[in-house]
Amino acid sequence: MPKYISEESFVERVYWLIKLRWVAVISIIFAVSFAGGILKIPLVLFPLYAIAVIIALYNLAFLIFLTASKNKESRNWFLFVNKVTNLQITLDLFCLAILIHYSGGIENPFIFYFVFHMIIASTLLSRRASFLQASFAVGLFFSIVILEYYGILPHYCLIGFISQDQHKNFIYILGVYFVFVSALYIAVYMATSITKRLRGHEKDLRMANELLNEKDRIKSEYVLRVSHDIKEHLAAIQGCIEPVYSGITGALNKKQEDLLLRAGQRTEKLIFFVKALLEITRIKLSKHIEMDYFSLPKTVASAISFVEAKAKDKGIIVDCQIAPAIDKIKGAQIYIEETISNILINSLKYSRENGRVEIILKDQGNTVLIQVTDNGIGIPKEEIPKICQEFYRASNAKAIEKTGTGLGLSIAKQVVERHNGRIWIESDIGKGCTVSIELPKE
Ligand code: ADP
């Protein structure tokens, strides 16, 4: 495998080559039919169509092999795929040479299509392997020209396309062969030089990304440790405030009671904030989340019951519609329930009294769509793209609700993405907001 190419992008390119080959097969059939049928060039059709079929068959075989063994994805597997790709390109060159032989040999202008194969080889293989492929093509073409020249192989002249048979014209052969060889080597040289540079940049970017991820991990571990400590201290402070406030340690005057009440409320908010911070950090650091089948309708019902009291306080109606086909999905039930609860809490928090919140579950085949819509204050359009960022709170929300962590939606985003789902928000300021979550059933 070329030195700097990542294994994932290499496999992606091999799939691209396979796709390209389907296009080549169709093009061969079309070109042969067009030249033979419409331009009336006398072609020997059977071997030309046969080659197209052979290319299609080995392409199918490579596709099946790649797809069937995809989950192996070990280093050895990648090396093996690299060898197979080398073989694919060799076969492509061989088939093109046979096509050329049956359709005019040196007289066929399609000989320059070898250049495309060289470019493909240069983007997929190492420089050395690309030059070897170029030499193979040069040798193959040389053999066809010489064997046809000495009459060992028959020559299929393209009468109707060229006025004079050229396969024994030495000067013509020399000229075309020289351009052919130089075009191939120059193409490989240029393409491998460019891809080497690009691969270098790709490698730098990958390394920078790895470094950033590592730094992010260290930062998250640090936040986890610090917030854990803070939470313990806050819990201890809360434990001290409560008995004093409730009068166990002696009677309090009004001023003392007031101050303790405020201290207690602030401590509670801080504990809530630190818990949210701990949660998002834990999700980020956890490599694996335990997933199992659970009933989504039951989970939604449980999330609704969690916010019912708050909805009643504000006189808000919570309406729920679940498509009958929706039942169990695979995921982390606790996280999903918490995510739905958080979104419902936001809808209540940012809705006016006597508003309406609607939760709809739609079946979309392999996925389910969960939509929570309210008719509250909404989010300014320009702030929507930032709304799932950690600690971000929209300007209008800050104005009406002083407290808030700005972490609820970023936790929701983390949870949804860990389920390979997606979350998005649509809103009109003053009219309301819809939070949509799409989750795969498996
Ligand atoms: P918090 O609600 O604690 O501020 P979130 O992360 O849950 O944090 O939400 C981030 C921001 O998104 C909120 O501060 C608010 O500006 C906006 N937001 C979320 N849900 C709604 C909603 N239903 N209506 C209006 N704004 C919302």
Short mmCIF file of C-alpha atoms and ligand atoms in Angstrom, two decimals:
data_model
loop_
_atom_site.label_atom_id
_atom_site.label_comp_id
_atom_site.label_asym_id
_atom_site.label_seq_id
_atom_site.Cartn_x
_atom_site.Cartn_y
_atom_site.Cartn_z
CA MET A 1 0.00 0.00 0.00
CA PRO A 2 1.32 3.51 -0.75
CA LYS A 3 3.11 4.95 2.27
CA TYR A 4 0.88 7.86 3.21
CA ILE A 5 -2.56 6.76 2.13
CA SER A 6 -4.96 5.95 4.98
CA GLU A 7 -6.48 2.48 4.95
CA GLU A 8 -10.06 3.81 4.88
CA SER A 9 -9.47 6.14 1.94
CA PHE A 10 -7.62 3.36 0.12
CA VAL A 11 -10.63 1.04 0.39
CA GLU A 12 -12.91 3.90 -0.69
CA ARG A 13 -10.78 4.37 -3.81
CA VAL A 14 -10.87 0.66 -4.60
CA TYR A 15 -14.68 0.84 -4.54
CA TRP A 16 -14.44 3.87 -6.81
CA LEU A 17 -12.28 1.85 -9.24
CA ILE A 18 -14.90 -0.90 -9.28
CA LYS A 19 -17.62 1.65 -10.06
CA LEU A 20 -15.48 3.13 -12.80
CA ARG A 21 -15.06 -0.30 -14.34
CA TRP A 22 -18.85 -0.71 -14.68
CA VAL A 23 -18.82 2.53 -16.65
CA ALA A 24 -15.97 1.15 -18.79
CA VAL A 25 -17.92 -2.06 -19.55
CA ILE A 26 -20.98 -0.09 -20.69
CA SER A 27 -18.76 2.26 -22.72
CA ILE A 28 -17.05 -0.67 -24.51
CA ILE A 29 -20.41 -2.21 -25.47
CA PHE A 30 -21.69 1.16 -26.62
CA ALA A 31 -18.51 2.07 -28.57
CA VAL A 32 -18.35 -1.33 -30.32
CA SER A 33 -22.05 -1.20 -31.25
CA PHE A 34 -21.72 2.38 -32.46
CA ALA A 35 -18.55 1.78 -34.52
CA GLY A 36 -19.82 -1.51 -35.98
CA GLY A 37 -23.51 -0.68 -36.36
CA ILE A 38 -23.61 3.02 -37.21
CA LEU A 39 -20.15 3.88 -38.55
CA LYS A 40 -20.03 0.50 -40.33
CA ILE A 41 -16.42 -0.11 -39.41
CA PRO A 42 -15.76 -3.85 -39.94
CA LEU A 43 -15.05 -5.05 -36.40
CA VAL A 44 -14.76 -8.64 -35.17
CA LEU A 45 -17.59 -8.25 -32.71
CA PHE A 46 -17.48 -11.51 -30.74
CA PRO A 47 -14.06 -11.09 -29.05
CA LEU A 48 -14.79 -7.42 -28.30
CA TYR A 49 -18.10 -8.19 -26.57
CA ALA A 50 -16.49 -11.22 -24.89
CA ILE A 51 -13.83 -8.97 -23.32
CA ALA A 52 -16.55 -6.64 -22.01
CA VAL A 53 -18.25 -9.65 -20.39
CA ILE A 54 -14.95 -10.89 -18.90
CA ILE A 55 -14.28 -7.44 -17.41
CA ALA A 56 -17.80 -7.37 -15.95
CA LEU A 57 -17.32 -10.84 -14.44
CA TYR A 58 -14.02 -10.16 -12.73
CA ASN A 59 -15.32 -6.79 -11.55
CA LEU A 60 -18.26 -8.57 -9.94
CA ALA A 61 -15.87 -11.09 -8.36
CA PHE A 62 -13.75 -8.28 -6.88
CA LEU A 63 -16.83 -6.48 -5.60
CA ILE A 64 -18.12 -9.63 -3.90
CA PHE A 65 -14.71 -10.36 -2.41
CA LEU A 66 -14.33 -6.82 -1.06
CA THR A 67 -17.83 -6.63 0.38
CA ALA A 68 -17.75 -10.12 1.88
CA SER A 69 -14.40 -9.66 3.60
CA LYS A 70 -14.97 -6.02 4.58
CA ASN A 71 -15.50 -6.64 8.30
CA LYS A 72 -12.02 -8.20 8.61
CA GLU A 73 -10.33 -4.81 8.16
CA SER A 74 -7.05 -5.90 9.72
CA ARG A 75 -3.67 -4.66 8.53
CA ASN A 76 -3.12 -7.95 6.65
CA TRP A 77 -6.49 -7.59 4.97
CA PHE A 78 -5.57 -4.11 3.71
CA LEU A 79 -2.27 -5.43 2.37
CA PHE A 80 -4.11 -8.24 0.65
CA VAL A 81 -6.64 -5.80 -0.89
CA ASN A 82 -3.67 -3.80 -2.13
CA LYS A 83 -2.29 -6.86 -3.90
CA VAL A 84 -5.72 -7.61 -5.35
CA THR A 85 -5.96 -4.02 -6.62
CA ASN A 86 -2.59 -4.39 -8.29
CA LEU A 87 -3.93 -7.53 -9.95
CA GLN A 88 -7.11 -5.70 -11.01
CA ILE A 89 -5.08 -3.02 -12.77
CA THR A 90 -2.91 -5.67 -14.46
CA LEU A 91 -6.06 -7.42 -15.71
CA ASP A 92 -7.47 -4.09 -16.92
CA LEU A 93 -4.30 -3.43 -18.92
CA PHE A 94 -4.38 -6.94 -20.35
CA CYS A 95 -8.04 -6.60 -21.41
CA LEU A 96 -7.43 -3.18 -22.94
CA ALA A 97 -4.47 -4.60 -24.91
CA ILE A 98 -6.65 -7.42 -26.27
CA LEU A 99 -9.41 -4.95 -27.17
CA ILE A 100 -6.83 -2.86 -29.01
CA HIS A 101 -5.48 -5.91 -30.83
CA TYR A 102 -8.97 -6.88 -32.10
CA SER A 103 -9.76 -3.35 -33.16
CA GLY A 104 -6.84 -2.13 -35.26
CA GLY A 105 -3.75 -2.48 -33.04
CA ILE A 106 -1.41 0.43 -33.65
CA GLU A 107 -4.07 2.16 -35.78
CA ASN A 108 -6.58 2.42 -32.92
CA PRO A 109 -6.49 5.84 -31.21
CA PHE A 110 -7.90 4.22 -28.04
CA ILE A 111 -4.31 3.10 -27.27
CA PHE A 112 -3.99 6.38 -25.38
CA TYR A 113 -6.62 5.17 -22.91
CA PHE A 114 -3.70 3.35 -21.27
CA VAL A 115 -2.85 6.77 -19.82
CA PHE A 116 -6.06 6.68 -17.70
CA HIS A 117 -5.01 3.34 -16.26
CA MET A 118 -1.67 4.84 -15.36
CA ILE A 119 -3.36 7.71 -13.53
CA ILE A 120 -5.60 5.28 -11.66
CA ALA A 121 -2.57 3.14 -10.74
CA SER A 122 -0.73 6.22 -9.49
CA THR A 123 -3.56 7.22 -7.16
CA LEU A 124 -3.96 3.70 -5.75
CA LEU A 125 -0.57 2.05 -5.80
CA SER A 126 2.95 2.94 -4.74
CA ARG A 127 5.19 4.81 -7.18
CA ARG A 128 7.22 1.68 -7.83
CA ALA A 129 4.14 -0.43 -8.54
CA SER A 130 2.77 2.31 -10.86
CA PHE A 131 5.99 2.37 -12.91
CA LEU A 132 5.93 -1.44 -13.06
CA GLN A 133 2.37 -1.28 -14.39
CA ALA A 134 3.49 1.30 -16.97
CA SER A 135 6.31 -1.02 -18.06
CA PHE A 136 3.86 -3.91 -18.29
CA ALA A 137 1.58 -1.81 -20.56
CA VAL A 138 4.54 -0.74 -22.70
CA GLY A 139 5.65 -4.39 -23.03
CA LEU A 140 2.14 -5.61 -23.85
CA PHE A 141 1.66 -3.01 -26.54
CA PHE A 142 5.11 -3.70 -27.94
CA SER A 143 4.30 -7.44 -28.18
CA ILE A 144 1.04 -6.79 -30.04
CA VAL A 145 2.67 -4.40 -32.51
CA ILE A 146 5.65 -6.70 -33.20
CA LEU A 147 3.56 -9.89 -33.46
CA GLU A 148 1.16 -8.15 -35.86
CA TYR A 149 4.11 -6.64 -37.78
CA TYR A 150 5.65 -10.06 -38.41
CA GLY A 151 2.25 -11.62 -39.13
CA ILE A 152 2.40 -13.97 -36.11
CA LEU A 153 -0.85 -12.44 -34.89
CA PRO A 154 -3.51 -11.40 -37.41
CA HIS A 155 -4.04 -7.69 -37.89
CA TYR A 156 -7.62 -6.37 -37.85
CA CYS A 157 -7.46 -3.27 -39.97
CA LEU A 158 -9.89 -0.43 -39.24
CA ILE A 159 -10.97 0.09 -42.86
CA GLY A 160 -13.34 3.02 -42.98
CA PHE A 161 -11.57 4.68 -40.13
CA ILE A 162 -8.09 4.98 -41.68
CA SER A 163 -7.41 5.16 -45.40
CA GLN A 164 -4.30 3.00 -45.38
CA ASP A 165 -3.21 -0.05 -43.39
CA GLN A 166 -0.38 1.13 -41.12
CA HIS A 167 0.62 -1.96 -39.19
CA LYS A 168 3.68 -2.55 -41.40
CA ASN A 169 4.61 1.11 -41.74
CA PHE A 170 7.84 1.17 -39.68
CA ILE A 171 8.09 4.97 -39.34
CA TYR A 172 4.45 5.22 -38.30
CA ILE A 173 4.90 2.45 -35.73
CA LEU A 174 8.04 4.04 -34.35
CA GLY A 175 6.39 7.47 -34.04
CA VAL A 176 3.19 6.20 -32.38
CA TYR A 177 5.12 3.86 -30.10
CA PHE A 178 7.45 6.65 -28.98
CA VAL A 179 4.54 8.97 -28.10
CA PHE A 180 2.74 6.07 -26.40
CA VAL A 181 5.70 5.12 -24.18
CA SER A 182 6.58 8.70 -23.26
CA ALA A 183 2.90 9.57 -22.54
CA LEU A 184 2.61 6.60 -20.17
CA TYR A 185 5.79 7.29 -18.22
CA ILE A 186 5.17 11.03 -18.06
CA ALA A 187 1.60 10.41 -16.84
CA VAL A 188 2.87 8.09 -14.09
CA TYR A 189 5.62 10.49 -13.10
CA MET A 190 3.27 13.48 -12.89
CA ALA A 191 0.37 11.66 -11.24
CA THR A 192 2.57 9.96 -8.63
CA SER A 193 4.30 13.29 -7.84
CA ILE A 194 0.98 15.02 -7.29
CA THR A 195 -0.51 12.16 -5.27
CA LYS A 196 2.64 11.95 -3.15
CA ARG A 197 2.18 15.57 -2.17
CA LEU A 198 -1.51 15.14 -1.52
CA ARG A 199 -0.84 12.04 0.54
CA GLY A 200 1.72 14.03 2.53
CA HIS A 201 -0.91 16.69 3.29
CA GLU A 202 -3.45 14.01 4.10
CA LYS A 203 -1.02 12.43 6.55
CA ASP A 204 -0.27 15.80 8.21
CA LEU A 205 -3.99 16.49 8.58
CA ARG A 206 -4.60 13.06 10.03
CA MET A 207 -1.80 13.49 12.53
CA ALA A 208 -3.03 16.96 13.51
CA ASN A 209 -6.50 15.54 13.99
CA GLU A 210 -5.17 12.70 16.15
CA LEU A 211 -3.25 15.21 18.24
CA LEU A 212 -6.35 17.35 18.70
CA ASN A 213 -8.40 14.32 19.71
CA GLU A 214 -5.75 13.33 22.22
CA LYS A 215 -5.65 16.86 23.66
CA ASP A 216 -9.43 16.88 23.83
CA ARG A 217 -9.35 13.58 25.69
CA ILE A 218 -6.80 14.92 28.21
CA LYS A 219 -8.94 18.04 28.70
CA SER A 220 -12.06 15.94 29.21
CA GLU A 221 -10.30 13.76 31.79
CA TYR A 222 -9.18 16.88 33.60
CA VAL A 223 -12.73 18.32 33.57
CA LEU A 224 -14.07 14.99 34.80
CA ARG A 225 -11.69 14.89 37.75
CA VAL A 226 -12.19 18.53 38.73
CA SER A 227 -15.97 18.52 38.38
CA HIS A 228 -16.18 15.29 40.35
CA ASP A 229 -14.26 16.91 43.22
CA ILE A 230 -16.37 20.07 43.02
CA LYS A 231 -19.56 18.01 43.12
CA GLU A 232 -18.46 16.25 46.31
CA HIS A 233 -17.63 19.55 48.01
CA LEU A 234 -20.92 21.07 46.91
CA ALA A 235 -22.83 18.09 48.26
CA ALA A 236 -21.02 18.56 51.58
CA ILE A 237 -21.90 22.29 51.62
CA GLN A 238 -25.52 21.44 50.85
CA GLY A 239 -25.45 18.90 53.68
CA CYS A 240 -24.32 21.67 56.07
CA ILE A 241 -26.80 24.30 54.90
CA GLU A 242 -29.87 22.12 55.18
CA PRO A 243 -29.83 21.39 58.96
CA VAL A 244 -28.98 25.02 59.76
CA TYR A 245 -31.78 26.29 57.49
CA SER A 246 -34.34 23.86 58.89
CA GLY A 247 -33.60 25.14 62.41
CA ILE A 248 -32.02 21.96 63.84
CA THR A 249 -29.00 23.93 65.04
CA GLY A 250 -31.07 26.68 66.61
CA ALA A 251 -33.60 29.36 65.69
CA LEU A 252 -32.72 31.75 62.82
CA ASN A 253 -33.72 35.33 62.36
CA LYS A 254 -35.35 36.40 59.08
CA LYS A 255 -32.12 37.77 57.60
CA GLN A 256 -30.18 34.57 58.36
CA GLU A 257 -32.99 32.45 56.93
CA ASP A 258 -33.01 34.52 53.74
CA LEU A 259 -29.27 34.26 53.25
CA LEU A 260 -29.27 30.53 53.87
CA LEU A 261 -32.14 30.03 51.45
CA ARG A 262 -30.21 31.84 48.71
CA ALA A 263 -27.03 29.90 49.54
CA GLY A 264 -29.02 26.65 49.32
CA GLN A 265 -30.59 27.57 45.96
CA ARG A 266 -27.26 28.60 44.47
CA THR A 267 -25.63 25.39 45.68
CA GLU A 268 -28.42 23.36 44.13
CA LYS A 269 -28.00 25.10 40.76
CA LEU A 270 -24.27 24.61 40.91
CA ILE A 271 -24.71 20.91 41.67
CA PHE A 272 -27.09 20.64 38.69
CA PHE A 273 -24.54 22.35 36.45
CA VAL A 274 -21.64 20.19 37.65
CA LYS A 275 -23.74 17.04 37.15
CA ALA A 276 -24.49 18.05 33.54
CA LEU A 277 -20.80 18.75 32.97
CA LEU A 278 -19.89 15.38 34.45
CA GLU A 279 -22.42 13.66 32.25
CA ILE A 280 -21.31 15.17 28.96
CA THR A 281 -17.66 14.50 29.84
CA ARG A 282 -18.42 10.89 30.73
CA ILE A 283 -20.25 10.33 27.44
CA LYS A 284 -17.38 11.88 25.50
CA LEU A 285 -14.80 9.73 27.25
CA SER A 286 -16.74 6.48 27.13
CA LYS A 287 -15.58 4.42 24.20
CA HIS A 288 -18.57 2.14 24.36
CA ILE A 289 -22.17 2.65 25.47
CA GLU A 290 -24.15 -0.40 26.50
CA MET A 291 -27.00 -0.90 24.01
CA ASP A 292 -30.01 -3.17 24.22
CA TYR A 293 -33.55 -3.44 22.82
CA PHE A 294 -36.08 -1.28 24.64
CA SER A 295 -39.60 -0.02 24.05
CA LEU A 296 -39.49 3.51 22.64
CA PRO A 297 -43.19 4.28 23.32
CA LYS A 298 -42.73 3.31 27.00
CA THR A 299 -39.57 5.42 27.21
CA VAL A 300 -41.38 8.43 25.76
CA ALA A 301 -44.28 7.91 28.18
CA SER A 302 -41.83 7.82 31.07
CA ALA A 303 -40.12 11.03 29.87
CA ILE A 304 -43.51 12.74 29.62
CA SER A 305 -44.51 11.66 33.13
CA PHE A 306 -41.23 13.14 34.38
CA VAL A 307 -42.21 16.64 33.12
CA GLU A 308 -45.96 16.40 33.78
CA ALA A 309 -45.90 18.38 37.05
CA LYS A 310 -43.96 21.23 35.49
CA ALA A 311 -46.31 21.28 32.50
CA LYS A 312 -49.32 21.46 34.85
CA ASP A 313 -47.73 24.35 36.78
CA LYS A 314 -47.49 26.37 33.59
CA GLY A 315 -50.84 25.19 32.22
CA ILE A 316 -49.13 23.65 29.20
CA ILE A 317 -50.75 20.76 27.34
CA VAL A 318 -48.36 17.97 26.34
CA ASP A 319 -49.75 16.00 23.43
CA CYS A 320 -48.17 12.76 22.20
CA GLN A 321 -48.70 10.87 18.95
CA ILE A 322 -46.88 7.62 18.30
CA ALA A 323 -47.09 5.69 15.03
CA PRO A 324 -48.54 2.23 15.85
CA ALA A 325 -45.67 0.39 14.11
CA ILE A 326 -43.09 1.79 16.51
CA ASP A 327 -42.05 -0.51 19.29
CA LYS A 328 -38.58 -1.66 20.26
CA ILE A 329 -35.37 -0.07 19.07
CA LYS A 330 -31.77 -0.81 20.00
CA GLY A 331 -29.96 1.75 22.11
CA ALA A 332 -29.10 3.00 25.57
CA GLN A 333 -32.56 3.40 27.08
CA ILE A 334 -31.51 5.61 30.02
CA TYR A 335 -29.67 8.06 27.77
CA ILE A 336 -32.54 8.23 25.27
CA GLU A 337 -35.09 8.82 28.01
CA GLU A 338 -32.94 11.55 29.50
CA THR A 339 -32.47 13.16 26.11
CA ILE A 340 -36.22 13.24 25.44
CA SER A 341 -36.87 14.57 28.96
CA ASN A 342 -34.29 17.34 28.50
CA ILE A 343 -35.85 18.40 25.21
CA LEU A 344 -39.32 18.39 26.79
CA ILE A 345 -38.03 20.40 29.75
CA ASN A 346 -36.60 22.97 27.33
CA SER A 347 -39.94 23.19 25.54
CA LEU A 348 -41.70 23.87 28.84
CA LYS A 349 -38.99 26.21 30.05
CA TYR A 350 -39.05 28.35 26.91
CA SER A 351 -42.84 28.34 26.45
CA ARG A 352 -45.27 30.88 27.79
CA GLU A 353 -48.06 29.89 30.18
CA ASN A 354 -50.96 27.90 28.64
CA GLY A 355 -48.83 26.91 25.66
CA ARG A 356 -48.72 23.60 23.86
CA VAL A 357 -46.01 20.98 23.43
CA GLU A 358 -46.38 18.16 20.92
CA ILE A 359 -44.26 15.04 20.73
CA ILE A 360 -44.62 12.96 17.56
CA LEU A 361 -42.96 9.63 16.75
CA LYS A 362 -42.88 8.63 13.09
CA ASP A 363 -41.87 5.29 11.63
CA GLN A 364 -39.42 5.72 8.74
CA GLY A 365 -38.54 2.10 7.99
CA ASN A 366 -35.03 1.63 9.33
CA THR A 367 -35.22 4.72 11.50
CA VAL A 368 -37.64 6.48 13.82
CA LEU A 369 -38.19 10.20 13.90
CA ILE A 370 -38.90 11.87 17.24
CA GLN A 371 -40.13 15.46 16.99
CA VAL A 372 -40.81 17.78 19.90
CA THR A 373 -42.61 20.99 18.91
CA ASP A 374 -43.62 23.90 21.08
CA ASN A 375 -45.12 27.35 20.50
CA GLY A 376 -42.71 29.14 22.79
CA ILE A 377 -40.16 31.92 22.35
CA GLY A 378 -38.23 30.17 19.56
CA ILE A 379 -34.56 30.66 18.67
CA PRO A 380 -33.12 33.47 16.50
CA LYS A 381 -32.34 31.97 13.05
CA GLU A 382 -28.69 33.02 13.09
CA GLU A 383 -28.14 31.29 16.44
CA ILE A 384 -29.58 27.89 15.47
CA PRO A 385 -26.27 26.52 14.06
CA LYS A 386 -24.55 27.21 17.40
CA ILE A 387 -27.33 25.99 19.66
CA CYS A 388 -25.92 22.48 20.22
CA GLN A 389 -22.47 23.79 21.16
CA GLU A 390 -21.46 23.31 24.77
CA PHE A 391 -22.52 26.20 27.07
CA TYR A 392 -24.25 28.07 24.25
CA ARG A 393 -27.51 29.81 25.20
CA ALA A 394 -29.51 31.92 22.79
CA SER A 395 -29.79 35.63 23.55
CA ASN A 396 -33.59 35.59 23.92
CA ALA A 397 -33.45 32.60 26.29
CA LYS A 398 -30.90 34.31 28.52
CA ALA A 399 -33.19 37.33 28.75
CA ILE A 400 -36.18 35.40 30.10
CA GLU A 401 -34.48 32.54 31.97
CA LYS A 402 -31.39 33.48 33.92
CA THR A 403 -30.44 29.96 34.90
CA GLY A 404 -29.46 27.34 32.39
CA THR A 405 -26.32 25.38 31.70
CA GLY A 406 -26.27 25.42 27.90
CA LEU A 407 -25.33 21.77 28.17
CA GLY A 408 -28.67 19.99 27.68
CA LEU A 409 -28.69 20.09 23.90
CA SER A 410 -24.99 19.26 23.57
CA ILE A 411 -25.57 16.19 25.77
CA ALA A 412 -28.53 15.30 23.53
CA LYS A 413 -26.31 15.68 20.44
CA GLN A 414 -23.61 13.45 21.92
CA VAL A 415 -26.16 10.78 22.85
CA VAL A 416 -27.87 10.86 19.45
CA GLU A 417 -24.57 10.72 17.56
CA ARG A 418 -23.39 7.78 19.68
CA HIS A 419 -26.52 6.03 18.38
CA ASN A 420 -25.54 6.91 14.79
CA GLY A 421 -28.54 9.21 14.64
CA ARG A 422 -28.89 12.90 13.94
CA ILE A 423 -30.46 15.84 15.68
CA TRP A 424 -31.56 19.13 14.15
CA ILE A 425 -33.52 22.18 15.19
CA GLU A 426 -35.99 24.32 13.28
CA SER A 427 -37.37 27.46 14.78
CA ASP A 428 -38.99 30.81 14.15
CA ILE A 429 -38.37 33.42 16.76
CA GLY A 430 -41.52 34.14 18.73
CA LYS A 431 -43.40 31.28 17.09
CA GLY A 432 -41.83 28.16 18.56
CA CYS A 433 -39.27 25.48 18.08
CA THR A 434 -39.07 21.90 16.76
CA VAL A 435 -36.30 19.58 17.86
CA SER A 436 -36.05 16.50 15.62
CA ILE A 437 -34.13 13.34 16.38
CA GLU A 438 -33.67 10.53 13.91
CA LEU A 439 -32.56 7.24 15.44
CA PRO A 440 -31.75 3.96 13.69
CA LYS A 441 -33.89 1.10 14.94
CA GLU A 442 -30.84 -1.18 15.13
P1 ADP B 1 -30.25 25.39 28.75
O1 ADP B 1 -31.69 25.17 28.46
O2 ADP B 1 -29.86 24.88 30.06
O3 ADP B 1 -29.85 26.81 28.54
P2 ADP B 1 -29.74 23.62 26.51
O4 ADP B 1 -28.45 23.09 26.03
O5 ADP B 1 -30.79 22.66 26.90
O6 ADP B 1 -29.37 24.58 27.74
O7 ADP B 1 -30.29 24.59 25.41
C1 ADP B 1 -29.40 25.50 24.81
C2 ADP B 1 -30.16 26.70 24.35
O8 ADP B 1 -31.03 26.35 23.28
C3 ADP B 1 -31.07 27.31 25.37
O9 ADP B 1 -30.36 28.16 26.23
C4 ADP B 1 -32.05 28.06 24.50
O10 ADP B 1 -31.47 29.27 24.08
C5 ADP B 1 -32.17 27.18 23.29
N1 ADP B 1 -33.35 26.30 23.33
C6 ADP B 1 -33.38 24.98 23.53
N2 ADP B 1 -34.62 24.49 23.46
C7 ADP B 1 -35.41 25.54 23.17
C8 ADP B 1 -36.81 25.70 22.94
N3 ADP B 1 -37.67 24.66 23.00
N4 ADP B 1 -37.28 26.94 22.66
C9 ADP B 1 -36.45 27.98 22.58
N5 ADP B 1 -35.11 27.90 22.78
C10 ADP B 1 -34.60 26.70 23.08
#
